[in-house]
Amino acid sequence: MTPLLSVQGITKRYGNHIGCADVSFDLYPGEVMGIVGESGSGKSTLLNCMAGHLTPDAGQVVFDTRTDGPRDTITMSEPERRMLGRTDWAFVHQHARDGLRMGVSAGGNVGERLMAVGARHYGDIREQATDWLGRVEIDASRVDDRPTTFSGGMQQRLQIARNLVTGPRLVFMDEPTGGLDVSVQARLLDLLRGLVRDMGLSAIIVTHDLAVVRLLADRLMVMKDGHVVEAGLTDQVLDDPQHAYSQLLVSSVLQV
Amino acid sequence: MSNYNFAYLDEQTKRMIRRAILKGLAIPGYQVPFASREMPMPYGWGTGGVQVSAAVLTPEDTFKVIDQGADDTTNAVSIRTFFERTAGVETTTATCDATVIQTRHRIPEEALQEGQILVYQVPIPEPLRFLEPRESETRKMHSLEEYGLMHVKLYEDISRHGHIATSYAYPVKVEGRYVMDPSPIPKFDNPKLGDMAAIQLFGAGREQRIYALPPYTQVVSLDFEDHPFEASKADHPCGMCGATDSYLDELIVDDAGGRMFVCSDTDYCEARQAAGHKGKDAA
Amino acid sequence: MIELRDVSKTFTLHNQGSAVIEVINDVSFSVAAGECVALTGASGAGKSTLMRMIYGNYLTQAGKILIDGLDIVQAQPREVITLRRDVLGYVSQFLRVVPRVPTLDVVAEPLRALGIPSDQAQGRAAALLEQLNIPQRLWSLSPTTFSGGEQQRVNIARGFAHNYPAMLLDEPTASLDAANRKVVLSLIEDAKARGAAIIGIFHDEAARDRVCDREIDVGRYTPGIAA
């Protein structure tokens, strides 16, 4: 079986400071991987290197493309990488306003990726947008409203709809439930789980919330100071952590 | 003649502008950056168009200026006078007699011919600006042909108004490649952009961009399959000349809300009246 | 179906002076299809630990744990995930679910993960919930608000939704009344009859005697605790 994403030796430095160092792993179709660690551990740097937002100093990010098989997305031409970014890849930002066009209606936000890949039938675009609003539990009557009139949870769900409308195969998520109320988080997690299962998505989720990865991720990487200190099955890493830092991280969680 | 160099600008500057124009003609629809000069008029009054006109004028040219179709508005008169004084060229109001026509917000009704040059004044050359404010990003979008965003704008129009309500500066795609802002001409004029015999040059002074359409260029107005482009105008004949095929201005004529519709192209309207055509409001 | 060879486990507590605690030492046994084996031993003997090792939830330091031919100790995470989806079921003592998900969907989820259509999966879930006497009015509610006994039964329904060839049951009859205990025991017997290999922890001796074919005293493998 070919990995959907094969990351080899990704290193990114900021001057003398290490962003992330020599990170390697394979992600297979349908897998959800969590990356946890405290602020400054390098997890967001790693995510941005993988998603093409940052250029790593060393390493490869090999993606199994639909047409040409495995390709290193770092050495790939920019048009190709951007094309991936609006077809097979999706990126869910922590802050919905970074991932949405706040001056454009909900329907326009969802339709943008469709139009970007050539959809030119207004009725079809609108129908698909409305369908996706339903899938992320936003009432169809809100299709013409701007996201500025939405609650934080709704904005985040809209961002997810906007990202998933073109049927991507790999979703990068940066703290997708950060800054949301606990009850809203639960709803979002449930939604994401359903979408991941029904669409056969693979996902990489960066978060510092261990409860989020326990519910969403099959696998887990624990990062500290730019290095991966432990990786494995999510429940194994959380229930039987091996590395000193992972043990500290797990034991630091407040029990509810 | 005055002490100005021919057509106000120095020869070096004109060469620089001509190079930008030639590049623009070679890559239709592509916005070529140029070092826009300070002109003796405020930005927004056509400094881009004036610089382009200055660069293409020769002593043998006949020059015409229109503002919203009219030869007799302040802007048109002052630019016409500017070149009369600085270049000493012949001027005219007759579309067919002019070799260079500088325009703000209209294309003349009368079809232009080979050998003529139409110079547009452009306030904002970047059609993607209102949805993507970052210039670095819009340039990248042009270079990679990522134009989905342009349709988002039209989508928003339809979702809000039930139809594409953009009525001027309606975006077009040039030769299947670059998306271009045709300057704030009414979309009624959009069909004239394509396959035109004359050269069309666009100058944006404040924004320092020049772009161009060589003769007989394919220009397509963006639309949706189920909401096709329509070149709309007020559904009336001209009150003065009775024309039914021209773009009309609506005039309020009294305090009781009385109004009339007249051709925005004054030369076209006068020529028709001189030929004996008469509208219902003609004295 | 399930085979343990020379399996040992230690915990290293890095944040408590790197104390190393040996919990399981050199266990070997196997469970055939259609067989139910009980893990016994005093509290703290490591029954749950051993069960979690078999599930891959705890890392194993030495030995092999073969389930349907796959060595859990060496397997890649994705192989373990596939095994858990298709082959190896686990009914833990605790229900861990996303809040607000309806009970019916919680129970149907293992089937949905196998690609079984929603209505079919829900049909099976409904039958199990009914069998386990969860009133229908609760099916659309999240089990997080249920009583301990109800949660336990939802957990069992979820564990038995798919006909796993191998199953691990951690105290499946604890905190159940007589009627429901009977239902669970008959579910276990049905699973055995269709050929499932089962490892269970039962404090309830009568239950153990009824469904289990053999007992393994985990205490014998626990260093420091007398056998």
XYZ file of N, CA and C in Angstrom, chain A residues 1 28 31 137 183 186-187 189-191 193 197-198 214-215 218-219 232-233 235-237 239-244 247-248 251, chain C residues 9-15 52 55-61 77-78 80-81 84 96-102 109 112-113 158:
186
model
N 0.843 -1.207 0.000
C 0.000 0.000 0.000
C 0.876 1.254 0.000
N -1.227 6.951 5.871
C -1.916 6.117 4.891
C -3.346 6.620 4.679
N -6.241 7.560 7.342
C -5.701 7.728 8.689
C -5.818 9.168 9.160
N -24.319 21.305 9.190
C -25.369 21.714 10.123
C -25.554 23.222 10.212
N -19.041 22.876 24.464
C -20.181 22.196 23.845
C -20.103 22.314 22.324
N -17.518 19.845 20.977
C -17.999 18.470 20.890
C -18.756 18.257 19.594
N -19.587 19.228 19.258
C -20.386 19.123 18.053
C -19.487 19.090 16.818
N -16.327 18.162 16.739
C -15.561 16.920 16.710
C -16.389 15.796 16.104
N -17.638 15.735 16.519
C -18.530 14.706 16.007
C -18.682 14.859 14.501
N -18.856 16.110 14.063
C -19.006 16.398 12.647
C -17.765 15.960 11.876
N -15.501 13.779 12.728
C -15.370 12.327 12.722
C -16.233 11.703 11.646
N -14.881 9.752 8.273
C -15.271 8.366 8.003
C -16.004 8.255 6.662
N -16.983 9.131 6.439
C -17.818 8.989 5.252
C -17.060 9.327 3.974
N -7.694 12.291 21.234
C -8.204 10.980 21.633
C -9.455 10.639 20.838
N -10.294 11.635 20.601
C -11.537 11.372 19.899
C -11.373 11.344 18.386
N -6.237 8.567 14.970
C -5.852 7.168 15.109
C -4.440 7.079 15.673
N -3.611 8.027 15.220
C -2.200 7.996 15.599
C -1.809 9.333 16.185
N 2.925 6.892 17.973
C 2.289 5.579 18.054
C 0.784 5.709 17.972
N 0.098 4.608 18.297
C -1.358 4.643 18.373
C -1.786 5.674 19.410
N -4.309 5.920 21.534
C -4.676 5.486 22.885
C -3.483 4.881 23.610
N -2.550 4.294 22.818
C -1.354 3.746 23.468
C -0.476 4.873 24.014
N -0.268 5.912 23.196
C 0.588 7.013 23.655
C -0.041 7.717 24.859
N -2.333 6.394 27.037
C -2.550 5.542 28.203
C -1.257 4.922 28.729
N -0.272 4.771 27.855
C 0.987 4.158 28.286
C 2.154 4.921 27.647
N 2.276 6.211 27.981
C 3.334 7.006 27.364
C 4.701 6.501 27.799
N 5.659 6.496 26.869
C 6.973 5.939 27.159
C 8.001 7.014 27.478
N 7.906 8.131 26.766
C 8.914 9.170 26.938
C 8.579 10.048 28.144
N 9.617 10.540 28.803
C 9.414 11.353 30.005
C 8.488 12.531 29.721
N 4.872 11.493 29.300
C 4.289 11.156 30.604
C 3.893 12.419 31.354
N 4.756 13.415 31.251
C 4.465 14.681 31.919
C 3.227 15.335 31.308
N 0.091 13.431 32.272
C -0.257 13.557 33.686
C -0.633 14.989 34.053
N 6.055 -7.024 30.600
C 5.720 -5.594 30.559
C 6.293 -4.889 31.774
N 6.938 -3.736 31.534
C 7.375 -2.888 32.647
C 6.863 -1.475 32.404
N 6.629 -0.773 33.477
C 6.339 0.662 33.381
C 7.568 1.419 33.874
N 8.000 2.429 33.114
C 9.087 3.280 33.579
C 8.502 4.648 33.885
N 8.588 5.069 35.137
C 8.009 6.349 35.530
C 9.107 7.412 35.553
N 9.280 8.083 34.397
C 10.372 9.045 34.264
C 10.256 10.203 35.231
N 9.034 10.544 35.563
C 8.862 11.720 36.402
C 8.829 11.383 37.890
N -5.105 -4.946 28.169
C -4.770 -3.750 27.392
C -3.554 -3.994 26.499
N -4.757 -5.703 23.497
C -5.479 -4.781 22.614
C -4.523 -3.800 21.925
N -3.272 -3.741 22.435
C -2.316 -2.786 21.856
C -2.399 -1.432 22.515
N -3.198 -1.335 23.536
C -3.374 -0.078 24.246
C -2.151 0.218 25.123
N -1.548 -0.846 25.665
C -0.290 -0.719 26.401
C 0.810 -1.360 25.572
N 1.981 -0.750 25.603
C 3.113 -1.318 24.893
C 3.639 -2.537 25.635
N 4.114 -3.488 24.878
C 4.686 -4.696 25.461
C 6.193 -4.649 25.245
N 6.965 -4.883 26.310
C 8.418 -4.744 26.196
C 9.080 -5.973 25.573
N 1.027 1.135 13.590
C -0.270 1.632 14.072
C -1.419 1.328 13.120
N -1.181 1.490 11.802
C -2.310 1.286 10.892
C -2.751 -0.180 10.853
N -2.637 -2.153 13.456
C -3.421 -2.334 14.679
C -4.822 -1.765 14.486
N -4.887 -0.611 13.828
C -6.195 0.024 13.604
C -7.087 -0.886 12.765
N -8.218 -3.835 14.837
C -9.277 -3.473 15.788
C -10.608 -3.257 15.081
N -16.300 5.646 26.399
C -15.624 6.876 25.995
C -16.172 7.288 24.641
N -16.967 8.344 24.611
C -17.602 8.745 23.351
C -17.570 10.265 23.216
N -17.784 10.708 21.963
C -17.925 12.139 21.718
C -19.242 12.578 22.343
N -19.223 13.596 23.183
C -20.464 14.057 23.779
C -21.498 14.408 22.707
N -22.742 14.264 23.061
C -23.910 14.650 22.251
C -24.225 13.713 21.094
N -23.388 12.696 20.844
C -23.726 11.750 19.780
C -24.803 10.806 20.304
N -25.903 10.612 19.560
C -26.986 9.753 20.039
C -26.514 8.318 20.280
N -21.574 2.729 15.375
C -20.331 3.237 14.796
C -19.342 2.165 14.338
N -20.427 1.199 11.002
C -20.236 2.275 10.018
C -18.766 2.315 9.600
N -17.870 2.065 10.567
C -16.436 2.085 10.258
C -16.072 0.976 9.284
N -22.300 -1.809 21.859
C -21.313 -1.318 20.908
C -20.246 -2.387 20.641
